[in-house]
mmCIF file of C-alpha atoms in Angstrom:
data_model
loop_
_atom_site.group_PDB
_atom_site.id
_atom_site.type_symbol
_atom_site.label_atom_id
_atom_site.label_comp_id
_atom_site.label_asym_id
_atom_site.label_seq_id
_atom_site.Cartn_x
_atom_site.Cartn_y
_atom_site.Cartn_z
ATOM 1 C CA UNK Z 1 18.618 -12.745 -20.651
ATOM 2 C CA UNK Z 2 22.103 -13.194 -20.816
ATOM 3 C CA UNK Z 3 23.399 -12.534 -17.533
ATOM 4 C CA UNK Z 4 20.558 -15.208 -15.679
ATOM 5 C CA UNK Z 5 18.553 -12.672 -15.160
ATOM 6 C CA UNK Z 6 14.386 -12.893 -16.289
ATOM 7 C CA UNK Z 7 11.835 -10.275 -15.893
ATOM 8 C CA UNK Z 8 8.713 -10.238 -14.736
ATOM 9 C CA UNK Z 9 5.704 -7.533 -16.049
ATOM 10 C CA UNK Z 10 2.608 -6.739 -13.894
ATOM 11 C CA UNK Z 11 -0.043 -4.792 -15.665
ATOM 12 C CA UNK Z 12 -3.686 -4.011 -14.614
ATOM 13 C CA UNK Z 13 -6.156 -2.559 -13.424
ATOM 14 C CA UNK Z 14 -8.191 -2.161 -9.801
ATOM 15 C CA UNK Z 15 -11.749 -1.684 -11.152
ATOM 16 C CA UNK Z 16 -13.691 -1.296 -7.777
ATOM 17 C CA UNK Z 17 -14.255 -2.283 -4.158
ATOM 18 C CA UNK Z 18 -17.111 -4.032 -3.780
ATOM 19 C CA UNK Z 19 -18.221 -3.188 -0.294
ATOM 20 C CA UNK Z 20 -21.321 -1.636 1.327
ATOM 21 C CA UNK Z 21 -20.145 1.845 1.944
ATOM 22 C CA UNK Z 22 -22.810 4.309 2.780
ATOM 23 C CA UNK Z 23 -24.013 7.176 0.866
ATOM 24 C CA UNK Z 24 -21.492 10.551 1.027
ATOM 25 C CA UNK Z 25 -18.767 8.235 2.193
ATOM 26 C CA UNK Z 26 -15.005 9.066 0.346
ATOM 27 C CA UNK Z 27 -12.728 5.923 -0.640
ATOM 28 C CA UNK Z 28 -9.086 5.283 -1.849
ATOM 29 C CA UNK Z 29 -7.261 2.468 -2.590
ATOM 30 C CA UNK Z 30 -3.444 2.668 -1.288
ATOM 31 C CA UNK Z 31 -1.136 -0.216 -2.592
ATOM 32 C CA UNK Z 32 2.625 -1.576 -1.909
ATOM 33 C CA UNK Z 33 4.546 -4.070 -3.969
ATOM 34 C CA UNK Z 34 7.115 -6.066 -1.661
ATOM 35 C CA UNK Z 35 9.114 -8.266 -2.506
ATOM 36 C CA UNK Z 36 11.992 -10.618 -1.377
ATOM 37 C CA UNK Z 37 15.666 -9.341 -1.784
ATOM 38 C CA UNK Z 38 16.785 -11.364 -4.943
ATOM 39 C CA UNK Z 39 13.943 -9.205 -7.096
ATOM 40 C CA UNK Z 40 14.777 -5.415 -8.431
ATOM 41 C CA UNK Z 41 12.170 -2.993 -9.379
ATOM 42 C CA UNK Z 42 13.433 -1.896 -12.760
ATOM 43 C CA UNK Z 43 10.094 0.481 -13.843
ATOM 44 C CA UNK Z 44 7.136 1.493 -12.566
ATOM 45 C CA UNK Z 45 6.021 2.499 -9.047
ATOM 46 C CA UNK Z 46 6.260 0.082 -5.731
ATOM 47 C CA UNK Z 47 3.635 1.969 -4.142
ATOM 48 C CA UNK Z 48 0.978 4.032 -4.368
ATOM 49 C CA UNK Z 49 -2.559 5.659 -3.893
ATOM 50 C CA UNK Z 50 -5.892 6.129 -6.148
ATOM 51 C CA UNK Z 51 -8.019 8.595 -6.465
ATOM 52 C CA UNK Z 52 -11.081 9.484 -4.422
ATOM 53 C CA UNK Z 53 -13.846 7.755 -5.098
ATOM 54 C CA UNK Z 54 -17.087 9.362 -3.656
ATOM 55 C CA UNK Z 55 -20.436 6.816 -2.851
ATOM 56 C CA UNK Z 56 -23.826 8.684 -4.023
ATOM 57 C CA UNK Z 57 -25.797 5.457 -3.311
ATOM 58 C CA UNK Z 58 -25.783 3.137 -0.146
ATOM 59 C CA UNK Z 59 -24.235 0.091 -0.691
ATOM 60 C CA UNK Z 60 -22.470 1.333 -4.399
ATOM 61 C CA UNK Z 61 -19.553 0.164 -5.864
ATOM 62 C CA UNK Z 62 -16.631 1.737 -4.835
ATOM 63 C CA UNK Z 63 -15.167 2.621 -8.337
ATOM 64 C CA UNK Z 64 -11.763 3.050 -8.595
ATOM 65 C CA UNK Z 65 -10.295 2.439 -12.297
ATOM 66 C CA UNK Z 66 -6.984 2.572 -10.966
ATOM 67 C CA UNK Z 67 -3.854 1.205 -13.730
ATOM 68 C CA UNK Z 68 -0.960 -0.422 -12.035
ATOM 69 C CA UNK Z 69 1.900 -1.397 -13.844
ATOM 70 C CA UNK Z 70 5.564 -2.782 -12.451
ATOM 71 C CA UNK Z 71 8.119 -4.570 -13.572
ATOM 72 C CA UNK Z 72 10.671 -6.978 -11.712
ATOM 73 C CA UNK Z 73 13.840 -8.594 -12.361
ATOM 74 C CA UNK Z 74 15.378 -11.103 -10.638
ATOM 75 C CA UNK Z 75 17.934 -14.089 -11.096
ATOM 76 C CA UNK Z 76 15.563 -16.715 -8.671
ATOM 77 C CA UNK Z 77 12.482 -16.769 -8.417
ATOM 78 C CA UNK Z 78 12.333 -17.862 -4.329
ATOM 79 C CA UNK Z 79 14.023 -14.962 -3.416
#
């Protein structure tokens, strides 16, 4: 860019947690970007929280199929 500025794009996806949780147990993932103070969110969402995920079997996945997708600029890349 122009002004010294560059951008950074973080797109995915959290499939599942892959613990033993027992049978009728209720999961979430909750998630928080942070960063340093030279970098700007400029789209997206810094935090946030996935659906319920409900465990029929002991010891299931935890699926999730949660999309995150952010995007950063900043004009160093230590900050």
């Amino acid at each position: 860019m122009s002004d010294g500025t560059f951008l950074v794009s973080i797109i995915g996806q959290i499939e599942y947690a892959d613990i033993l949780a027992p049978a009728g147990s209720s999961w979430h993932c909750k998630y928080e970007f942070v960063t340093g103070p030279d970098w700007k969110v400029i789209g997206g969402l810094e935090a946030g929280l996935s659906q319920t995920s409900n465990v029929v079997i002991n010891g299931d996945r935890v699926v999730l199929n949660f999309p995150l997708e952010i995007n950063f600029k900043s004009t160093n890349i230590y900050g």
